CSV table of C-alpha atoms in Angstrom, one decimal:
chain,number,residue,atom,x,y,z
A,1,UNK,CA,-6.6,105.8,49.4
A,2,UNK,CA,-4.0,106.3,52.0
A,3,UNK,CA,-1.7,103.8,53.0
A,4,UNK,CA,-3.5,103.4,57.0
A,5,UNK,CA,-2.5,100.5,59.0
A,6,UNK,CA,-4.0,99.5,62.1
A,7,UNK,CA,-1.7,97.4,64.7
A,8,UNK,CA,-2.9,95.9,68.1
A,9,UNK,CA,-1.3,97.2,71.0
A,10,UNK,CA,-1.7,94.1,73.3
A,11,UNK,CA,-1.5,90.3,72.0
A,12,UNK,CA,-5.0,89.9,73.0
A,13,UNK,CA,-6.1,92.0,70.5
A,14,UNK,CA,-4.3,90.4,67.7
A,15,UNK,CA,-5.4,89.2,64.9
A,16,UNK,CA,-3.9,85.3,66.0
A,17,UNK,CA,-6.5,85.7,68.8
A,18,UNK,CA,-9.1,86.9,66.7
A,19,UNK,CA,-9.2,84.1,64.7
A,20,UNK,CA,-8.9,81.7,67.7
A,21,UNK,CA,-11.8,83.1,69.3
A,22,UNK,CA,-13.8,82.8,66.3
A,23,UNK,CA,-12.7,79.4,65.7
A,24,UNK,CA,-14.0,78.4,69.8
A,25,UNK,CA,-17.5,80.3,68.4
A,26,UNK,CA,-17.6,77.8,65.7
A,27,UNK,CA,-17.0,74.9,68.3
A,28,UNK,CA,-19.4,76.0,71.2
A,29,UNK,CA,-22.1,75.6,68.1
A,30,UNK,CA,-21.4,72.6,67.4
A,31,UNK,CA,-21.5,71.4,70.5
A,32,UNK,CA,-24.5,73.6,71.9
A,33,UNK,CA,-23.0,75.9,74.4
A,34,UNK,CA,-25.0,78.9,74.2
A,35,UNK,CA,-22.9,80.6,77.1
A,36,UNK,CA,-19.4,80.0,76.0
A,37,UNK,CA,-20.9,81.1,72.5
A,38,UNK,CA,-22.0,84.2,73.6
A,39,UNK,CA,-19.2,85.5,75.9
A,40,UNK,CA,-17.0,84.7,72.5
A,41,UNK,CA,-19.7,86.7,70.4
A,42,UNK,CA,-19.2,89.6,73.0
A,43,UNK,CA,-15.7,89.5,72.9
A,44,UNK,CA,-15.3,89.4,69.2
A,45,UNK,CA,-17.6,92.1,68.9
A,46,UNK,CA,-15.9,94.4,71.2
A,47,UNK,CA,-12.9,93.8,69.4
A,48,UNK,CA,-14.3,94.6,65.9
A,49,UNK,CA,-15.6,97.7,67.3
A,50,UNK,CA,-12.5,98.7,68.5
A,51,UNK,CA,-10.7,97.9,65.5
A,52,UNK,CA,-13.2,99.8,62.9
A,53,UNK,CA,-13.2,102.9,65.4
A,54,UNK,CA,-9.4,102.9,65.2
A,55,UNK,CA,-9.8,102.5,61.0
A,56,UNK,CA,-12.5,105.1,60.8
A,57,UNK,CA,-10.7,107.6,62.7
A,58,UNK,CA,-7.8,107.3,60.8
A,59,UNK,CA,-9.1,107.4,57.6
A,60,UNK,CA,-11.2,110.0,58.4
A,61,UNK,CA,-7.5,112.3,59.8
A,62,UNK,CA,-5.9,114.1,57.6
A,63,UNK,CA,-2.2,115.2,58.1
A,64,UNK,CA,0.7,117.0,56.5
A,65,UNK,CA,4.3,117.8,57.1
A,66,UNK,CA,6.2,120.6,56.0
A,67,UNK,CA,9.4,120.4,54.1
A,68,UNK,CA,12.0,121.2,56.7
A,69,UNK,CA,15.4,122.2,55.7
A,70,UNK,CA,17.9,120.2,54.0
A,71,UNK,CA,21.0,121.8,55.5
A,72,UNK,CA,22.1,124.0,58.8
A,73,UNK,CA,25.5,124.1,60.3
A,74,UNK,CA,26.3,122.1,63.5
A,75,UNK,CA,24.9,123.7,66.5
A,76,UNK,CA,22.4,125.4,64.5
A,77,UNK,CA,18.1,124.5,64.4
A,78,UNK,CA,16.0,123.9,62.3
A,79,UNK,CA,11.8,123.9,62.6
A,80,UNK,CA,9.3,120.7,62.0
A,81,UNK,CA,5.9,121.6,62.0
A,82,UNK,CA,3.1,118.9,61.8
A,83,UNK,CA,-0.5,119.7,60.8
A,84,UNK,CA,-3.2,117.5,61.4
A,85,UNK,CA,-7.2,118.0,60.8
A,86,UNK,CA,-9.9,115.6,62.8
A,87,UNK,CA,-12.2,115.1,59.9
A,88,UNK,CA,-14.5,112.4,62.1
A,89,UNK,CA,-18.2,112.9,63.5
A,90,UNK,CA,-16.4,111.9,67.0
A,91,UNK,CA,-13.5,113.3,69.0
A,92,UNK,CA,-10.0,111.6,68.9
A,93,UNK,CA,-9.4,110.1,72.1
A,94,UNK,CA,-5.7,109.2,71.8
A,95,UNK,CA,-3.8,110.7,69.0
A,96,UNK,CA,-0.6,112.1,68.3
A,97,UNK,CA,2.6,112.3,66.3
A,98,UNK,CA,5.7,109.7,66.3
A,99,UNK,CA,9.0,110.1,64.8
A,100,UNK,CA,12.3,108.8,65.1
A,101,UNK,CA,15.4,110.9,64.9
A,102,UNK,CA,19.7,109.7,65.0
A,103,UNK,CA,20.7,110.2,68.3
A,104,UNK,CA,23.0,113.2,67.2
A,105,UNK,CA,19.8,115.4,67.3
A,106,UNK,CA,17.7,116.9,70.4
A,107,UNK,CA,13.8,117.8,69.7
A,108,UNK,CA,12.6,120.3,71.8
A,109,UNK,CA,8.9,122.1,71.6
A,110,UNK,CA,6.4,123.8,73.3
A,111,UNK,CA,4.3,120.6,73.2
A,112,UNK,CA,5.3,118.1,76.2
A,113,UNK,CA,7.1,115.0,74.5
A,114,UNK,CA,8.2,111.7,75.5
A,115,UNK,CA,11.2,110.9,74.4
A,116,UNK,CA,12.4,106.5,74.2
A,117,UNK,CA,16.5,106.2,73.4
A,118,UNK,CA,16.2,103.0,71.2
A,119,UNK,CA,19.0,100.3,70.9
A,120,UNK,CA,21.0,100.4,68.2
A,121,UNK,CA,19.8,99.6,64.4
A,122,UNK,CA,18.1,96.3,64.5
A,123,UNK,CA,18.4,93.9,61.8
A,124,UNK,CA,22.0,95.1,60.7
A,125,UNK,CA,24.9,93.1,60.1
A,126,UNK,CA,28.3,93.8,61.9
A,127,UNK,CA,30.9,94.3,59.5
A,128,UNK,CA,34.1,96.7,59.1
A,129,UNK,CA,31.6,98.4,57.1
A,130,UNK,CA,28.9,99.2,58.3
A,131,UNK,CA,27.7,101.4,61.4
A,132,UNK,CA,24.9,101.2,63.6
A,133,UNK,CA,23.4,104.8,64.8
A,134,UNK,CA,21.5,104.8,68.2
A,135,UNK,CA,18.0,106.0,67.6
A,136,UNK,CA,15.6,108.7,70.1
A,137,UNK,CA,12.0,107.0,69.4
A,138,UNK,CA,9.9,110.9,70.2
A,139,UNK,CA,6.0,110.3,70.8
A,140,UNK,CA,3.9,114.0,71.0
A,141,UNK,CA,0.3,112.5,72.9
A,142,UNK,CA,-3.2,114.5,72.8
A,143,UNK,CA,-6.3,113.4,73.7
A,144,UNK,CA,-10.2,114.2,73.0
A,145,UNK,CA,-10.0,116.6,70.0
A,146,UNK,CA,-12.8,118.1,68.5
A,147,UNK,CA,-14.0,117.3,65.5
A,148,UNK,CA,-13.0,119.6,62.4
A,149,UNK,CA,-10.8,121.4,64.1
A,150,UNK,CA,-6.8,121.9,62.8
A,151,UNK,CA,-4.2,121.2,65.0
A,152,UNK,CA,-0.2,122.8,64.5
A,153,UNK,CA,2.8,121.1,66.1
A,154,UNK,CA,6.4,122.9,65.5
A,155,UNK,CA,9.2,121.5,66.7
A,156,UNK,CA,12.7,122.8,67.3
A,157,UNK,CA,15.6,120.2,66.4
A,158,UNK,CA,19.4,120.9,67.0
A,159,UNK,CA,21.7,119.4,65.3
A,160,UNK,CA,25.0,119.3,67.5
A,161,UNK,CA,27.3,117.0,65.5
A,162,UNK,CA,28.1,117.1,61.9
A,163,UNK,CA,27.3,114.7,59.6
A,164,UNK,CA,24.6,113.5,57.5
A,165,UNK,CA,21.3,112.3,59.3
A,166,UNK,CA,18.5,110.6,57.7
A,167,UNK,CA,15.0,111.4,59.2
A,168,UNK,CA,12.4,108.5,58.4
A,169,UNK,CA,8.7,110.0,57.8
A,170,UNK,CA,6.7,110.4,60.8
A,171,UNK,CA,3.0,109.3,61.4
A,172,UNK,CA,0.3,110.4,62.6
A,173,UNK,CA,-1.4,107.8,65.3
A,174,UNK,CA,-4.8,107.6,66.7
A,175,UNK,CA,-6.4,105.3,68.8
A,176,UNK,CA,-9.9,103.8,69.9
A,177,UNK,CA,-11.4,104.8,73.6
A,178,UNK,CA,-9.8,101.1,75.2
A,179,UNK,CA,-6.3,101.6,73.9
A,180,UNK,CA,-6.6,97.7,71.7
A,181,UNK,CA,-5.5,99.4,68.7
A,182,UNK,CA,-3.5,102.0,67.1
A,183,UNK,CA,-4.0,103.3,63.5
A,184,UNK,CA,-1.0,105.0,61.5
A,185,UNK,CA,-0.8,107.7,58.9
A,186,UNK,CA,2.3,108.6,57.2
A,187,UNK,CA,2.1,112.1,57.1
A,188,UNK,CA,5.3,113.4,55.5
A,189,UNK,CA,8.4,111.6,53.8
A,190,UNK,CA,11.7,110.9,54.8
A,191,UNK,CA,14.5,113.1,54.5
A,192,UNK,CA,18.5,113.8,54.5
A,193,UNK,CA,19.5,116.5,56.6
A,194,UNK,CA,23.0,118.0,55.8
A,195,UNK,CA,24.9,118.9,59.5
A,196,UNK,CA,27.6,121.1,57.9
A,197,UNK,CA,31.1,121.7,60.1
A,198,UNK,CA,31.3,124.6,61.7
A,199,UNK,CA,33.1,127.6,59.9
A,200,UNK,CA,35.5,130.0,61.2
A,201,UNK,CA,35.0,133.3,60.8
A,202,UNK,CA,36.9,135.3,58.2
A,203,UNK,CA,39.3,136.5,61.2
A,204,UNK,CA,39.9,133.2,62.4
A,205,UNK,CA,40.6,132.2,58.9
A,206,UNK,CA,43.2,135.2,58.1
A,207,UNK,CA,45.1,134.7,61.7
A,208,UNK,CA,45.5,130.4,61.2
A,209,UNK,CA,46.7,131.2,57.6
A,210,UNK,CA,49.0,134.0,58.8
A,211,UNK,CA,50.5,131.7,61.6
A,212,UNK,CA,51.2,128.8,59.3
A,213,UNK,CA,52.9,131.1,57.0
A,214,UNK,CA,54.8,133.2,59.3
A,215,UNK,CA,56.1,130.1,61.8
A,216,UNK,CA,56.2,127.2,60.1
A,217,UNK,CA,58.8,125.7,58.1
A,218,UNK,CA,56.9,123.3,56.2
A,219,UNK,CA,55.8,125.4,53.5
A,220,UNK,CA,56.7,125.7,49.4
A,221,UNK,CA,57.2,128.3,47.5
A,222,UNK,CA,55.3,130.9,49.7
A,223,UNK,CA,56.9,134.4,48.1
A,224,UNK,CA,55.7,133.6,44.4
A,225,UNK,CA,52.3,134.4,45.9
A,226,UNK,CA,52.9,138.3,46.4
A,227,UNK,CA,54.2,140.9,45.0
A,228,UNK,CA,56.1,143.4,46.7
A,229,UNK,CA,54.3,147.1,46.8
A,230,UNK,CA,56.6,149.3,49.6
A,231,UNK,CA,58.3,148.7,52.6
A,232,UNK,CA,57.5,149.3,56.4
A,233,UNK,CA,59.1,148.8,59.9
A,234,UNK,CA,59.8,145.0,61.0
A,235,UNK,CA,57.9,143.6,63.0
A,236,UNK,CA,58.3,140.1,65.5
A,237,UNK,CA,55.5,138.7,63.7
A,238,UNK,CA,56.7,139.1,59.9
A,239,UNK,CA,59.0,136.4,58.4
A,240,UNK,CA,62.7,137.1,57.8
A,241,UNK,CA,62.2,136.2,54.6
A,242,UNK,CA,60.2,138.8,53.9
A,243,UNK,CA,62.9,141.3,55.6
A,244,UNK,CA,64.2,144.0,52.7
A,245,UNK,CA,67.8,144.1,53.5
A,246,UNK,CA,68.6,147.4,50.8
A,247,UNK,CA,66.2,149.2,53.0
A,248,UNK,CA,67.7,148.0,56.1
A,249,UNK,CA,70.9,148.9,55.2
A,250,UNK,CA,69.7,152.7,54.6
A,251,UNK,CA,67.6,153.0,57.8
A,252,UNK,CA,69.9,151.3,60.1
A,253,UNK,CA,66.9,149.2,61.1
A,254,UNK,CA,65.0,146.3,60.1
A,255,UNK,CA,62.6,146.6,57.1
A,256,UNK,CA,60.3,144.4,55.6
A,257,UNK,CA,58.3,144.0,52.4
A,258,UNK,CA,54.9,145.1,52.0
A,259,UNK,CA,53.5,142.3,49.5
A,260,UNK,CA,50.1,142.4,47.7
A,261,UNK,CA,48.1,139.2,47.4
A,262,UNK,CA,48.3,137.6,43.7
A,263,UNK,CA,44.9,136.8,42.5
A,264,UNK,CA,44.5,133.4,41.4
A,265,UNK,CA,42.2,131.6,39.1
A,266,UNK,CA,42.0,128.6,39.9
A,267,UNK,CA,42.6,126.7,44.2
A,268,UNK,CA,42.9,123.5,45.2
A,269,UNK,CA,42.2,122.5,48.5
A,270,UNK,CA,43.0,119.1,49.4
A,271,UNK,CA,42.9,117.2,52.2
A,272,UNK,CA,44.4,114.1,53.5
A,273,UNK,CA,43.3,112.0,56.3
A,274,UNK,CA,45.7,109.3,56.1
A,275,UNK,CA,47.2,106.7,58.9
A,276,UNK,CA,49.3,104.6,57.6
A,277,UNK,CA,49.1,101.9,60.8
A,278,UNK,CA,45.0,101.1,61.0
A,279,UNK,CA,43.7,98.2,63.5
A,280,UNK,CA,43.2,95.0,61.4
A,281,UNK,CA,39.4,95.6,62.4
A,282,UNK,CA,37.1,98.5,63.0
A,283,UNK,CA,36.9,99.0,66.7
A,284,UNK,CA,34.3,101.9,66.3
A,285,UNK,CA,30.3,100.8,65.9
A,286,UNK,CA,28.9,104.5,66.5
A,287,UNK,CA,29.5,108.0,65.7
A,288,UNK,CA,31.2,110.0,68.1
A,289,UNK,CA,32.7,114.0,68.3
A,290,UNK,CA,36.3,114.1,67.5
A,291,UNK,CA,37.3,118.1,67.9
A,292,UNK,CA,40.7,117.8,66.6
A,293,UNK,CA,39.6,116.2,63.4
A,294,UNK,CA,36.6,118.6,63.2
A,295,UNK,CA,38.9,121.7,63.4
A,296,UNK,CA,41.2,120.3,60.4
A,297,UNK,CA,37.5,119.7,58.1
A,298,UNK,CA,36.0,123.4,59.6
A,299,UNK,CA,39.9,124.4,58.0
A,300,UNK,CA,39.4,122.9,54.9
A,301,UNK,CA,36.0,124.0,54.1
A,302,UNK,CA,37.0,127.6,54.9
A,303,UNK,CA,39.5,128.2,53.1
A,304,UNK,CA,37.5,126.5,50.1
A,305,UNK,CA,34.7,128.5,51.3
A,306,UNK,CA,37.0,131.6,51.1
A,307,UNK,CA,38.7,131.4,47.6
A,308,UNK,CA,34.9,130.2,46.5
A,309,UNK,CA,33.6,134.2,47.7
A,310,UNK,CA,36.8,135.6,45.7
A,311,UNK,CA,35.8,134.2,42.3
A,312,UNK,CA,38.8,131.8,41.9
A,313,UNK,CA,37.6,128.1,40.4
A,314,UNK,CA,37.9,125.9,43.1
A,315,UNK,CA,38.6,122.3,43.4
A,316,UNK,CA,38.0,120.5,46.3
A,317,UNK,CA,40.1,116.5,46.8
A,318,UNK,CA,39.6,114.0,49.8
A,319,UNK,CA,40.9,111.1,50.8
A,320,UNK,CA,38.9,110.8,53.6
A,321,UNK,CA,36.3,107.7,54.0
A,322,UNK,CA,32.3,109.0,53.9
A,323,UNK,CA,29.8,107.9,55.5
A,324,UNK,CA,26.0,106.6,53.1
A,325,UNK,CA,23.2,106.0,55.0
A,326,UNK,CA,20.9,102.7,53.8
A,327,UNK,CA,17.4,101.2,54.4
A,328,UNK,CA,16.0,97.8,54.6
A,329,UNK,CA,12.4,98.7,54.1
A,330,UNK,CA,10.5,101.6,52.0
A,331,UNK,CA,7.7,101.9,54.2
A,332,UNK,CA,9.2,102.0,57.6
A,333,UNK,CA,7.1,101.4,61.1
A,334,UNK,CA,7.5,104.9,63.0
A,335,UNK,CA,9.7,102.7,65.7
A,336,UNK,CA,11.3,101.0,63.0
A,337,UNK,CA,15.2,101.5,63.3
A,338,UNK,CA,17.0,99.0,60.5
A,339,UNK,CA,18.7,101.7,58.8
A,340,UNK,CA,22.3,102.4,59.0
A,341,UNK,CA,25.2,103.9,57.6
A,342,UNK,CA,27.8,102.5,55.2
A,343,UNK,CA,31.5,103.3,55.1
A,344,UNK,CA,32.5,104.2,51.7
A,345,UNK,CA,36.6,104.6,51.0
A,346,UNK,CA,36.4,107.0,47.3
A,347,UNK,CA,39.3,109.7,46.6
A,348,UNK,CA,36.6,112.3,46.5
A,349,UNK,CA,37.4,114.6,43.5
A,350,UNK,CA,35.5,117.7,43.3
A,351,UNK,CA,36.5,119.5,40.1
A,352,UNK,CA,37.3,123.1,39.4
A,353,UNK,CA,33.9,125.3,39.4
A,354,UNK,CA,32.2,128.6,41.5
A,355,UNK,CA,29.1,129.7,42.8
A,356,UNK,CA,27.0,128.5,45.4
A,357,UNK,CA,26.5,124.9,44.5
A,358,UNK,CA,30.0,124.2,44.7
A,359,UNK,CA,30.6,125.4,48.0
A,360,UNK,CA,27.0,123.6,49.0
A,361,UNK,CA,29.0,120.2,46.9
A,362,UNK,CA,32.0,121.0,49.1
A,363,UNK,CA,30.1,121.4,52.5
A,364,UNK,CA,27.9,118.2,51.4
A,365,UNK,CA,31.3,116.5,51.2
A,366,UNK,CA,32.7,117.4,54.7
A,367,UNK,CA,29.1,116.5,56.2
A,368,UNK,CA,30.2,112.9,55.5
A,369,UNK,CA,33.5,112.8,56.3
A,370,UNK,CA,33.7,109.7,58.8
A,371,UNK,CA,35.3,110.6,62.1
A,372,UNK,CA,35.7,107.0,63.0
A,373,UNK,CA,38.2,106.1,60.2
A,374,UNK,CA,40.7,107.0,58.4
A,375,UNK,CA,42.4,106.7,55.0
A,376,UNK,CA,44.9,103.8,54.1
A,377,UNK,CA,48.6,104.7,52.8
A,378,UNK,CA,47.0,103.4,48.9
A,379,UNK,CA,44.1,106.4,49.7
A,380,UNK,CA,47.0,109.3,49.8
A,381,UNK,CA,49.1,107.8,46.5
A,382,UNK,CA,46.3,108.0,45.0
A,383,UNK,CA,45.3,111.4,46.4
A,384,UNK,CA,48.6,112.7,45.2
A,385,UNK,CA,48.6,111.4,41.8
A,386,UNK,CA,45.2,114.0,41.5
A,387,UNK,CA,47.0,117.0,43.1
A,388,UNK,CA,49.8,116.1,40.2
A,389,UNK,CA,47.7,116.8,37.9
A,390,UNK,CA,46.5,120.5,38.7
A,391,UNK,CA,47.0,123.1,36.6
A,392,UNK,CA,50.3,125.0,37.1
A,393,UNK,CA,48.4,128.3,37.9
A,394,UNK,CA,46.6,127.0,40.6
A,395,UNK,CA,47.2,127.8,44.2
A,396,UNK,CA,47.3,124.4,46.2
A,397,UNK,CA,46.3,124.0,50.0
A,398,UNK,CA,47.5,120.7,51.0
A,399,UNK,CA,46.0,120.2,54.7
A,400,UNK,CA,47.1,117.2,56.0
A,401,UNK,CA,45.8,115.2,59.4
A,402,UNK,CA,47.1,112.1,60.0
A,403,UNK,CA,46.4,111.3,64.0
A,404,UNK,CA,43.8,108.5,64.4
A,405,UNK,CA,40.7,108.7,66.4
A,406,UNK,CA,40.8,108.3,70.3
A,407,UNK,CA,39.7,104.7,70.8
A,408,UNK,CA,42.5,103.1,68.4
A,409,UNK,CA,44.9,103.6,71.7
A,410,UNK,CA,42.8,101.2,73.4
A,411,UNK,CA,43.9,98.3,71.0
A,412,UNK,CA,47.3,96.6,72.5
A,413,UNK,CA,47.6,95.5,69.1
A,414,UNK,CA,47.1,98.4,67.0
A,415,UNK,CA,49.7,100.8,69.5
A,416,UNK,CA,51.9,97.9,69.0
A,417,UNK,CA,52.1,98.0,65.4
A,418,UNK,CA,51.8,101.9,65.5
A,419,UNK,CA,55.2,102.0,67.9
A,420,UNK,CA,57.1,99.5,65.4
A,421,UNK,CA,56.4,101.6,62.2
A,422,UNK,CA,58.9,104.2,60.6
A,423,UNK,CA,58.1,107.5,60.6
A,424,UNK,CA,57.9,108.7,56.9
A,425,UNK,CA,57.7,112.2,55.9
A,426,UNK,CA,55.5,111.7,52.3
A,427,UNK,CA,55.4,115.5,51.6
A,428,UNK,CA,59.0,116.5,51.2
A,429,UNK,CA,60.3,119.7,49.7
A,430,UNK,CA,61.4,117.6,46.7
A,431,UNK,CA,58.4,115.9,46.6
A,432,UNK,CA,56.4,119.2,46.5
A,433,UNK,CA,58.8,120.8,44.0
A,434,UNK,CA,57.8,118.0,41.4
A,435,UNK,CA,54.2,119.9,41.3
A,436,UNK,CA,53.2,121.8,38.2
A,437,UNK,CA,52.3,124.6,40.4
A,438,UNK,CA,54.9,126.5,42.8
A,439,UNK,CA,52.0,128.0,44.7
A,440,UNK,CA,51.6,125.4,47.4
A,441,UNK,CA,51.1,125.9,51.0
A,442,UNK,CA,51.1,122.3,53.7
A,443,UNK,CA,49.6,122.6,56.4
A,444,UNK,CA,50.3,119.6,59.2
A,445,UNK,CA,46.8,119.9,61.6
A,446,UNK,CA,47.8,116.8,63.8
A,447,UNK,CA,48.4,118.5,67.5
């Protein structure tokens, strides 16, 4: 049998009053009041009609929902399509389907909707841990179906933000002609939808890594990566260490070296999100958009992403904190909104592998990256002591982002702390010598 429950919609349908009215029955029979006893009789009649119409009808509905997808990219959609049959002898006067959705996603659809922003997740404690999503409560009405007759709702969500959303089942509703009741159907289960960060293109990719190598001076042991094959005219762009000086001293002008990419086997791309000076509290209770950090994760997972369609193993390391979603109840009310997300602090360590489920593992990964947080000082040592122990073939990208989000510069005692702390500069030349590999490239992504 399916799991149908039937819920009043007004207290005076309830089943407190229900029972109070048939208790007043029983006492206008004992005392002999054949008025009182049959407005009560009328009353709880009506109401028992109303409550078996409601039970019928949704027993007698049948509805499905099809798998939607478990991942897009942010800013793309994705389709939900409801199917619901009216298997009664009568029409369905109100019907309809209800779901909830995180506020980081917009439903749009041919059908009209009605669309309820919820408070916050009910029922959840406030800890440094723990975040409480806002919730859009969306209602899809009909009215006076036919019997046996199938009816197809699609649904077009966006997903703006990254991130990892849960979606709790939706349910399929009906009603009884007065409105007293309203029967549920869970008609599809609840779900994890992957947001992945947006990727640049393989352009974009080539012209960031070319500017990082040509222009800045934080880099290691760049030239072991290529192999000179000729020369050509110099140009403002190249490096000057790239500049052959035999050939310039032939032509009387500047040459430079034409170098050839090295393939390598194995890449590491790690990526550190630490602040060493953090609030003593967590000041952030939602998700919000943080582009600066988003550009230094759409980085990281491109250039995984990248050395992933070359055929090199690839290794992906974080220290970044990750968001988990959790639930107080299995068998959540359609309005129901007591789940929320954890913050979880792991030095995520990917291992070296290829194909398409480690670049889905690596996107998975930078879906929950938590923009309201960052990583402690203990977070990066430990980060490090993982990028020690690569193989000395590998070819390391060390992407490092270490500005906090937006709202910590509203704390007087966090700036205060923040102005009184030494710079430190934890990726030093000699630092980065000590590595196994001499193929390193640091990137600093904090404007």
């Amino acid at each position: 049998m399916k799991n149908t429950r039937v819920l009043s919609t007004t207290p005076a349908a309830s089943l407190a009053v229900r029972l109070l009215a048939a208790a007043a029955a029983l006492v206008t029979v004992y005392y002999r009041m054949p008025l009182p006893f049959l407005l009560l009789i009328l009353f709880l009649s009506y109401l028992m009609w109303s409550y078996y119409w409601t039970l019928m009808s949704c027993r007698s509905t049948t509805g499905t929902s099809l798998a939607a997808q478990e991942s897009i990219f942010a800013g793309e959609t994705l389709t939900r399509e409801f199917k619901f049959v009216n298997g009664w002898l009568f029409p369905l006067v109100r019907c309809g389907i209800s779901f909830l959705l995180p506020a980081g996603l917009t439903c749009t659809g041919d059908t009209p909707q009605t669309m309820t922003r919820e408070s916050k997740s009910g029922d959840v404690p406030a800890t440094t841990f723990q975040l409480a999503p806002a919730w859009n409560y969306y209602t899809v009405h009909y009215a006076w179906l036919p019997e046996k007759k199938e009816f197809t709702l699609r649904l077009q969500v966006q997903a703006r933000l990254r991130g990892i959303y849960y979606l709790p089942p939706p349910h399929l509703f009906v009603g009884d002609p007065s409105g007293l009741y309203r029967g549920l159907n869970q008609v599809g289960r609840e779900q994890y939808l992957y947001v992945f960060p947006r990727l640049k293109s393989t352009g974009e990719l080539h012209k960031a890594l070319d500017f990082q190598e040509n222009n800045r001076e934080d880099n290691f042991g760049l030239e072991d990566r290529y192999q000179a094959q000729g020369v050509r005219d110099y140009q403002l762009a190249d490096s000057p260490k790239s500049i052959n000086w035999y050939a310039t001293a032939r032509a009387n002008s500047l040459k430079t070296n034409i170098y050839q990419r090295k393939d390598s086997q194995f890449c590491l791309v790690a990526l550190d999100l630490c602040v060493p000076v953090q609030p003593a509290y967590a000041l952030d209770a939602a998700r919000f958009e943080d582009p600066n950090l988003e550009e230094a994760i759409s980085l990281a997972a491109g250039i995984a992403l990248f050395h992933l369609e070359q055929g090199a193993m690839t290794a992906f390391y974080t220290n970044a904190p990750l968001l988990q979603w959790k639930k107080k109840k299995d068998n959540p009310l359609p309005d129901d909104t007591s789940a929320y997300m954890n913050r979880v602090r792991p030095i995520t360590v990917l291992d070296f592998a290829g194909g398409t489920s480690q670049a889905q593992s690596i996107l998975k990964i930078c879906a929950a990256i938590d923009e309201t947080s960052r990583a402690y000082p203990e977070a990066r040592d430990k980060l490090w002591e993982k990028i020690q122990a690569a193989p000395a073939n590998t070819l390391i990208y060390l992407l490092r982002y270490h500005d906090p989000p937006a709202s910590w510069e509203n704390d007087e005692e966090y700036k205060t702390k923040r102005d009184n702390a030494a710079p430190a500069q934890f990726y030093s030349p000699q630092r980065l010598a000590d590595l196994a590999s001499s193929r390193v490239r640091l990137f600093n992504l904090s404007p």
